Every structure is written in C-alpha cells, then in structure tokens.
Tab-separated table of C-alpha atoms in Angstrom:
chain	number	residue	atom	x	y	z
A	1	UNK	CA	9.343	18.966	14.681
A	2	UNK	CA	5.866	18.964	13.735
A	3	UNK	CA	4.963	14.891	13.485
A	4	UNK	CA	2.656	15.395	10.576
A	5	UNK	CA	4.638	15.521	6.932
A	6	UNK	CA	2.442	17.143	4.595
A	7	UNK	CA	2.531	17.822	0.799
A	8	UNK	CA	0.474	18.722	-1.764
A	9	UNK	CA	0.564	18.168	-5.734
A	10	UNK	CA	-1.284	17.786	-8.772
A	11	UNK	CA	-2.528	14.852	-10.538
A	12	UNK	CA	-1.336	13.969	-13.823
A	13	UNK	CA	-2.637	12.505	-17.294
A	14	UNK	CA	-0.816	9.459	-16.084
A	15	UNK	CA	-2.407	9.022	-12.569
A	16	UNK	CA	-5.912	8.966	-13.717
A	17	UNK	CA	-7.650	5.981	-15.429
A	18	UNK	CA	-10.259	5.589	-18.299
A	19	UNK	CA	-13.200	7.272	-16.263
A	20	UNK	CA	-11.012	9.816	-14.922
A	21	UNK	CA	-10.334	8.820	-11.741
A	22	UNK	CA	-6.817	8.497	-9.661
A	23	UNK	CA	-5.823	5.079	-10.058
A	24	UNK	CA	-5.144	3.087	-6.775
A	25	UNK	CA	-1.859	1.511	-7.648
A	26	UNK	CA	-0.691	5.651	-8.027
A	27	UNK	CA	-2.439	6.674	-4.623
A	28	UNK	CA	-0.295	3.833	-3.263
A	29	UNK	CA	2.910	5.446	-4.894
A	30	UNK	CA	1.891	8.975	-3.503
A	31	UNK	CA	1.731	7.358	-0.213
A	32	UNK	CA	4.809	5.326	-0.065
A	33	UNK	CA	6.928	8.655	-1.066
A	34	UNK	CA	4.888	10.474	1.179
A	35	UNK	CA	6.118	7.864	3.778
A	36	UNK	CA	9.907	8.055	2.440
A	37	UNK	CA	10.094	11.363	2.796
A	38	UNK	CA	8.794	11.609	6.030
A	39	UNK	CA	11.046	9.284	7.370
A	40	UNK	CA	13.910	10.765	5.934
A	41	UNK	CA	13.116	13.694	7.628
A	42	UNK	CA	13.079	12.023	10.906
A	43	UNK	CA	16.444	10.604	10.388
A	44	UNK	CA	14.902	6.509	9.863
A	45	UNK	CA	14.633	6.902	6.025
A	46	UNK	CA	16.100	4.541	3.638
A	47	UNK	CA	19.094	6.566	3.164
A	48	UNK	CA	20.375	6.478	7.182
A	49	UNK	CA	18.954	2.503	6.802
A	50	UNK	CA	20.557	1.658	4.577
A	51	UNK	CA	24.174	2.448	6.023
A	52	UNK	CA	23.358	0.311	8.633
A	53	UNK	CA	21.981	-2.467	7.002
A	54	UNK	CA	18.370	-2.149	7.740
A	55	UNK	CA	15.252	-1.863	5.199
A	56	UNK	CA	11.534	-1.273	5.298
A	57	UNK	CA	8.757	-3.440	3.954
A	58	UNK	CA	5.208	-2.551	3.759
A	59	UNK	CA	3.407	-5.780	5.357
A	60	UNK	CA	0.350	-4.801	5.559
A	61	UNK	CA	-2.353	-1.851	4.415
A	62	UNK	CA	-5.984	-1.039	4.688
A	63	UNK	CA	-7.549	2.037	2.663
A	64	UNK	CA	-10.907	3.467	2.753
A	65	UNK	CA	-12.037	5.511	-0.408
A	66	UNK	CA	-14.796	8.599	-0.292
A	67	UNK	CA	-14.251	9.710	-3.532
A	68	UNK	CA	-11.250	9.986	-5.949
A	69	UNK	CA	-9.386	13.160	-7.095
A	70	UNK	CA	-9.564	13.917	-11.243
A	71	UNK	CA	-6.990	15.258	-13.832
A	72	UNK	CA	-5.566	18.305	-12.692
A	73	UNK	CA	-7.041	18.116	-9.767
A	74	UNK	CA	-5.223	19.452	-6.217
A	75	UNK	CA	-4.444	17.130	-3.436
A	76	UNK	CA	-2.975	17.209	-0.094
A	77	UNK	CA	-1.401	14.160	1.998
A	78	UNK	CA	-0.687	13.748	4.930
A	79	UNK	CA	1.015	10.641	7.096
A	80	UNK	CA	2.457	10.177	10.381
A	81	UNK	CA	3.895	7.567	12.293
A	82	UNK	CA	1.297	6.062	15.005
A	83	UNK	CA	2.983	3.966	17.257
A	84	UNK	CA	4.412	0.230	17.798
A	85	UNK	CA	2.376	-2.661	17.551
A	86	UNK	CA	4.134	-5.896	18.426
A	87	UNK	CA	6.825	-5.679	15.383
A	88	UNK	CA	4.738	-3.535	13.668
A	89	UNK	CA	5.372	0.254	13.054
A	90	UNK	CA	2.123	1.691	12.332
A	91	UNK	CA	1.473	4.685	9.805
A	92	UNK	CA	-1.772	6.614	8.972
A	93	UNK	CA	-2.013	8.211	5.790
A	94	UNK	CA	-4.944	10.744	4.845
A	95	UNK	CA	-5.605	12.471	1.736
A	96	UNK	CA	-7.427	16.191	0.823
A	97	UNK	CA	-9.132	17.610	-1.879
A	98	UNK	CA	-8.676	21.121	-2.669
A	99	UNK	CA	-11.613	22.096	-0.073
A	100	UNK	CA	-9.860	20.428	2.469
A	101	UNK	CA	-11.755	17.610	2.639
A	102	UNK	CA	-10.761	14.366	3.435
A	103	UNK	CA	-10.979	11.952	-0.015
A	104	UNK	CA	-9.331	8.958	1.449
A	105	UNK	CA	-8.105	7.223	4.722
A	106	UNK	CA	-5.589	5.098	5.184
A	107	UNK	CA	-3.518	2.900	7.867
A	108	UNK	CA	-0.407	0.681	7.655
A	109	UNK	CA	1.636	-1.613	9.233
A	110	UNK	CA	5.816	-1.932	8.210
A	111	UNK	CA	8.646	-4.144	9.338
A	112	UNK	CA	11.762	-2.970	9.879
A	113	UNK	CA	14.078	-5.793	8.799
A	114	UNK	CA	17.985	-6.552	8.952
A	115	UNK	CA	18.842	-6.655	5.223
A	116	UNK	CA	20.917	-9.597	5.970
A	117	UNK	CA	19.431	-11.543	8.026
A	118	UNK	CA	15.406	-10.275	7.564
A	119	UNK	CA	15.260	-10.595	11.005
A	120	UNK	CA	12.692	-7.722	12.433
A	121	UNK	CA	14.115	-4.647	14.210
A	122	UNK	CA	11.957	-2.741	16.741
A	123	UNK	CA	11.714	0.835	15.582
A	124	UNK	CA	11.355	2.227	19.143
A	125	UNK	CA	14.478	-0.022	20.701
A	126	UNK	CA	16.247	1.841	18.647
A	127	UNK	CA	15.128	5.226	18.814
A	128	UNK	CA	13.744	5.140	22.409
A	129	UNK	CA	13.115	9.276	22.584
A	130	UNK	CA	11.182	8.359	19.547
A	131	UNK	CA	7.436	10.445	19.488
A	132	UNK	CA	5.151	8.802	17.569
A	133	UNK	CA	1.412	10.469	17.094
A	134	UNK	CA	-0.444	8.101	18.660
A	135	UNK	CA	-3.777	10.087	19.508
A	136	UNK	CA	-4.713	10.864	15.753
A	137	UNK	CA	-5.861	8.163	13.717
A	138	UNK	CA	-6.870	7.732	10.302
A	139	UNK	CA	-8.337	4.428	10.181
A	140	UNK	CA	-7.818	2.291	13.803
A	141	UNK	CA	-7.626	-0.740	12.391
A	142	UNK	CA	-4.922	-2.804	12.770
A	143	UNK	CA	-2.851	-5.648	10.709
A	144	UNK	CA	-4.941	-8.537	10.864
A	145	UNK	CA	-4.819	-12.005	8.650
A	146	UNK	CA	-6.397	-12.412	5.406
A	147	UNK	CA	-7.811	-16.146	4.976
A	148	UNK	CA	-7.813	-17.558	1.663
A	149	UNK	CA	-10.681	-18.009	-0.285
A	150	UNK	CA	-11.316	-21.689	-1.726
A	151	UNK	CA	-13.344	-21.722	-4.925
A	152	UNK	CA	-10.528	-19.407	-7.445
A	153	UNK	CA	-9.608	-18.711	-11.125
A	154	UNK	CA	-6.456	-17.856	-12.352
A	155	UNK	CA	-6.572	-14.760	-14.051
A	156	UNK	CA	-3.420	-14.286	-15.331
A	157	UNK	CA	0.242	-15.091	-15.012
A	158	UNK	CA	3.219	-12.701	-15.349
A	159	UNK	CA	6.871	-12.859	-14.887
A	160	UNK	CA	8.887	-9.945	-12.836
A	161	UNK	CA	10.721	-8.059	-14.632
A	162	UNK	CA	12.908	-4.846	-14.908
A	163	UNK	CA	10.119	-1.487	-14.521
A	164	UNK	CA	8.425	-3.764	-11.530
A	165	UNK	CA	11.544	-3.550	-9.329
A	166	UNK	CA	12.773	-0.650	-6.553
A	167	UNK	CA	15.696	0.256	-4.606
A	168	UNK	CA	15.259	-2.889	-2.550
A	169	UNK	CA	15.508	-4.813	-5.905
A	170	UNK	CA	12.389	-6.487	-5.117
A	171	UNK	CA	8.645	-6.103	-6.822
A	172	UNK	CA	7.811	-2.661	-5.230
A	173	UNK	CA	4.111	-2.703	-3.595
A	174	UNK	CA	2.586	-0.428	-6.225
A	175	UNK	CA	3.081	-2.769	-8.885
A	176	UNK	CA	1.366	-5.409	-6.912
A	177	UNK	CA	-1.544	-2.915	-6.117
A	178	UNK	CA	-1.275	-2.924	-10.361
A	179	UNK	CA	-1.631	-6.217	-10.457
A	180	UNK	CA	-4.701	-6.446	-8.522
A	181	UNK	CA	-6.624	-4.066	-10.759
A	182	UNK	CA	-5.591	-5.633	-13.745
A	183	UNK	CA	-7.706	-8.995	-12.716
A	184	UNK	CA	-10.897	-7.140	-13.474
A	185	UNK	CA	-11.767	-5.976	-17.052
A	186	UNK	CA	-12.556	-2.476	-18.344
A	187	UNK	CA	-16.437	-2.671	-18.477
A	188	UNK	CA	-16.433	-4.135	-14.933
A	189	UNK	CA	-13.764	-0.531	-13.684
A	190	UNK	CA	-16.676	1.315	-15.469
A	191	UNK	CA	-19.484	0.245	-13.316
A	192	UNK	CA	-17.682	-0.019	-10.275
A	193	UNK	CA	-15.248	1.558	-7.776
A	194	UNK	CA	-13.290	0.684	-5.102
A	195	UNK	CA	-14.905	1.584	-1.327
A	196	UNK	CA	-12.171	-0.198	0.361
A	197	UNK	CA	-9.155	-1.928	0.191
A	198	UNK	CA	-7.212	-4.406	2.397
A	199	UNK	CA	-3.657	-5.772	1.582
A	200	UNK	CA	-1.504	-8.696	3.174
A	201	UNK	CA	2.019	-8.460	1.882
A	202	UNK	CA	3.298	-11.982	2.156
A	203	UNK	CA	6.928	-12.764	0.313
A	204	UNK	CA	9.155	-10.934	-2.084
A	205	UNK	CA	9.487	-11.470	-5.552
A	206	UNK	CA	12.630	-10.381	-7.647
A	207	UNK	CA	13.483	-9.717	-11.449
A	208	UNK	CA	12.948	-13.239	-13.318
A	209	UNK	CA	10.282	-14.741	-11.201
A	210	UNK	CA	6.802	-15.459	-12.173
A	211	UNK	CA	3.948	-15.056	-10.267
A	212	UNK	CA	0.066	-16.571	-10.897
A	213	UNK	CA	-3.084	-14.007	-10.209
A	214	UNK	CA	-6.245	-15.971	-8.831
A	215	UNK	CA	-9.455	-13.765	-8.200
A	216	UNK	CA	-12.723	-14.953	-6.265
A	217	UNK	CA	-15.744	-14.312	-4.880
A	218	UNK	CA	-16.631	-13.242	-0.992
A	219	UNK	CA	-19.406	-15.477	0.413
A	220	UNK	CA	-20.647	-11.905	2.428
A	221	UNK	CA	-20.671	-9.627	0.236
A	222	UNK	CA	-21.770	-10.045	-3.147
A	223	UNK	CA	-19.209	-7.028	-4.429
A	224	UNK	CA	-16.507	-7.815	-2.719
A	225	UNK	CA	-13.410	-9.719	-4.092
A	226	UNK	CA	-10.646	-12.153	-3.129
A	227	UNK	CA	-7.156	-11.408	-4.781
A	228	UNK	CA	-4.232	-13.595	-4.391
A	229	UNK	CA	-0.858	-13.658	-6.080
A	230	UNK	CA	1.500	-17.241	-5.812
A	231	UNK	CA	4.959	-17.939	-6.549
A	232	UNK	CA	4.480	-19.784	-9.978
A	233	UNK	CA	7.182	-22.453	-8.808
A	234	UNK	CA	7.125	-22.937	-5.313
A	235	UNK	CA	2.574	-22.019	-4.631
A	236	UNK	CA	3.400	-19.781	-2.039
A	237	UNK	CA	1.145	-16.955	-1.622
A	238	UNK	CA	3.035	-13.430	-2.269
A	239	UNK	CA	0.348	-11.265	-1.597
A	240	UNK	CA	-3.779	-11.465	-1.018
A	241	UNK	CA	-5.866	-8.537	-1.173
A	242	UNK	CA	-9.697	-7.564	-0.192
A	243	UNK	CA	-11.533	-5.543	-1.876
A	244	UNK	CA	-14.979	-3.911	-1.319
A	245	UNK	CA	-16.757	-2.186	-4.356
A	246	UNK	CA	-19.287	0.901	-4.651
C-alpha cells in the first residue's frame, strides 16, 4: 500500500476569502479529511476507532504558507503518517498547485485517546507491523509548547454552539482555526497574509460553552501575533496559536 494518500480537488466560492485567497480555517478542513481518509484506508480511521472506543485529537500543528490557491483553482494534497514521538503520532501534510508545485507545508502531532477514559493510546503498540514514512518530511518540526504572552486584549467572546461541533461532539479544530482569523479585521486580512502558523490544542469545548478570544503582540517580531482562546468560566486556556505575517 503506497503510504502517501493523495487527492486532488477544486476550490470553491466558499473556500476563498475577500482577496481571493483559500482561507486557512478551509486548508485546515482539507487537511483533516485528507487525514480521515487516509486513516480509514489504513484500517485506524474513526470508523474501526470508534468500535473500540478510541478517538483522535489534533494536539498540535505547524503550517508554513508559499502562496495560496484562488477560486477555481486545482490543488493536490498529500499526507502521510511519519512516525511516533513520545505519545505523539506525527503527520505531514503538503499541498500542490496545478504545476506541481508545492503551495504549503505542513506537520502535526495527534493523540490517540480512550474515549472513556482520555487516557493516550500508543498508535504503534497497537499496530506493531505498522510502516510509518519516516524518511520524507514536510516540515521537521516537532510539537513544542507555546508560552503565553502577558500584555492581551480580549477580542471577542462567543458561545459554542450547534454548526461548531463534529462527530466527537466537541468544537472541531477548523472552527478554532476560524476563530483565530476572526480576531483581526478586514483592512488588516487586506494588507497582510499569513507566512506561518503554529497551533497548541489545549482542552475541548462542547455545545453551550463560551469561550473568550485574547490577541497580542510578539516582542520579536513586529508581525507576528499571540492568539489565545479561555474557557469563559473556569480561565483555562483551550487553544493558543502563533502566527507570522507576510
């Protein structure tokens, strides 16, 4: 079985944004289906999990952006599972344009979790004959903490509700990713777009909650932002994001 899945679409009125360009919160979608499918494939998909009482969450994600696909435009992906870090299973993502060259990189880092317990599951313990495509990398980075960043303002507050939720019934990743984008205005997506982006996927959230946006600055880099998400009732952080700006 060839490790690499591999599929290739078109991009809709609805992935694009304002100035015509793939929005990020879809690129995560593409990915995370890309990833589904993939491991569906390989017989560790959510359908075969979820029999036996096991899930995947997305903990952790770094992208790198080198341009962004258009309306209409035609894209390849590809992903692959890397390998095992600690309790990590490691995926690479990479996407095409329709000259075959690579638009954008990415690399992630999911827990496989008992659905009862969230205790973590090693991937590989239970699929020792298990090959994973460790020599091809899209980004090497690896999952790494995201301090918090002191001097914040709330942007804006939002409850969960029904469209933000998946088949885990929690807040699916995308949305978050939605979220993110949504703390900086329209003129500021005009002059700007994103060169990189680095996620740290801290708690759930479910239908009901409500959740409190906080943006800031980064001290080294004077377009670069601090994103963080808390749990409106209890101040504990849900997700915090990085992101670098061209």
């Amino acid at each position: 079985m060839n490790p690499i899945w591999e599929n290739t679409f078109k991009t809709t009125a609805f992935d694009v944004d304002a100035n015509n360009r793939l929005r990020v919160n879809r690129i995560f979608d593409y990915f995370q289906d890309a990833a589904s499918y993939d491991a569906e494939r390989r017989g560790f998909g959510y359908n075969e999990f979820n029999l036996k009482g096991l899930l995947w969450v997305l903990s952790w994600v770094k992208f790198e952006f080198l341009s962004y696909p258009k309306f209409m435009d035609e894209i390849k992906i590809q992903t692959w599972g890397k390998k095992q870090h600690k309790l990590y299973s490691m995926r690479d993502v990479l996407m095409f344009n329709s000259k075959d060259e690579i638009i954008i990189k990415g690399t992630s880092a999911w827990l496989l979790l008992d659905s009862k317990s969230l205790r973590p599951k090693i991937l590989t313990h239970l699929y020792p004959k298990l090959e994973m495509l460790d020599t091809k990398d899209a980004l090497t980075d690896l999952p790494q903490k995201i301090n918090s960043v002191k001097n914040t303002e709330l942007i804006f507050s939002k409850k969960i509700c029904y469209s933000d939720i998946d088949l885990n019934r929690h807040t699916n990743n995308a949305k978050y990713i939605e979220m993110v984008f949504d703390c900086f205005d329209q003129n500021f997506h005009n002059e700007h777009w994103v060169k990189s982006l680095m996620v740290s996927f801290n708690a759930e959230t479910k239908s009901g909650d409500e959740i409190e946006l906080f943006k800031g600055n980064l001290q080294t880099n004077a377009v670069s932002h601090y994103v963080e998400a808390k749990n409106k009732n209890t101040g504990s952080p849900v997700f915090q994001a990085i992101i670098e700006w061209g």
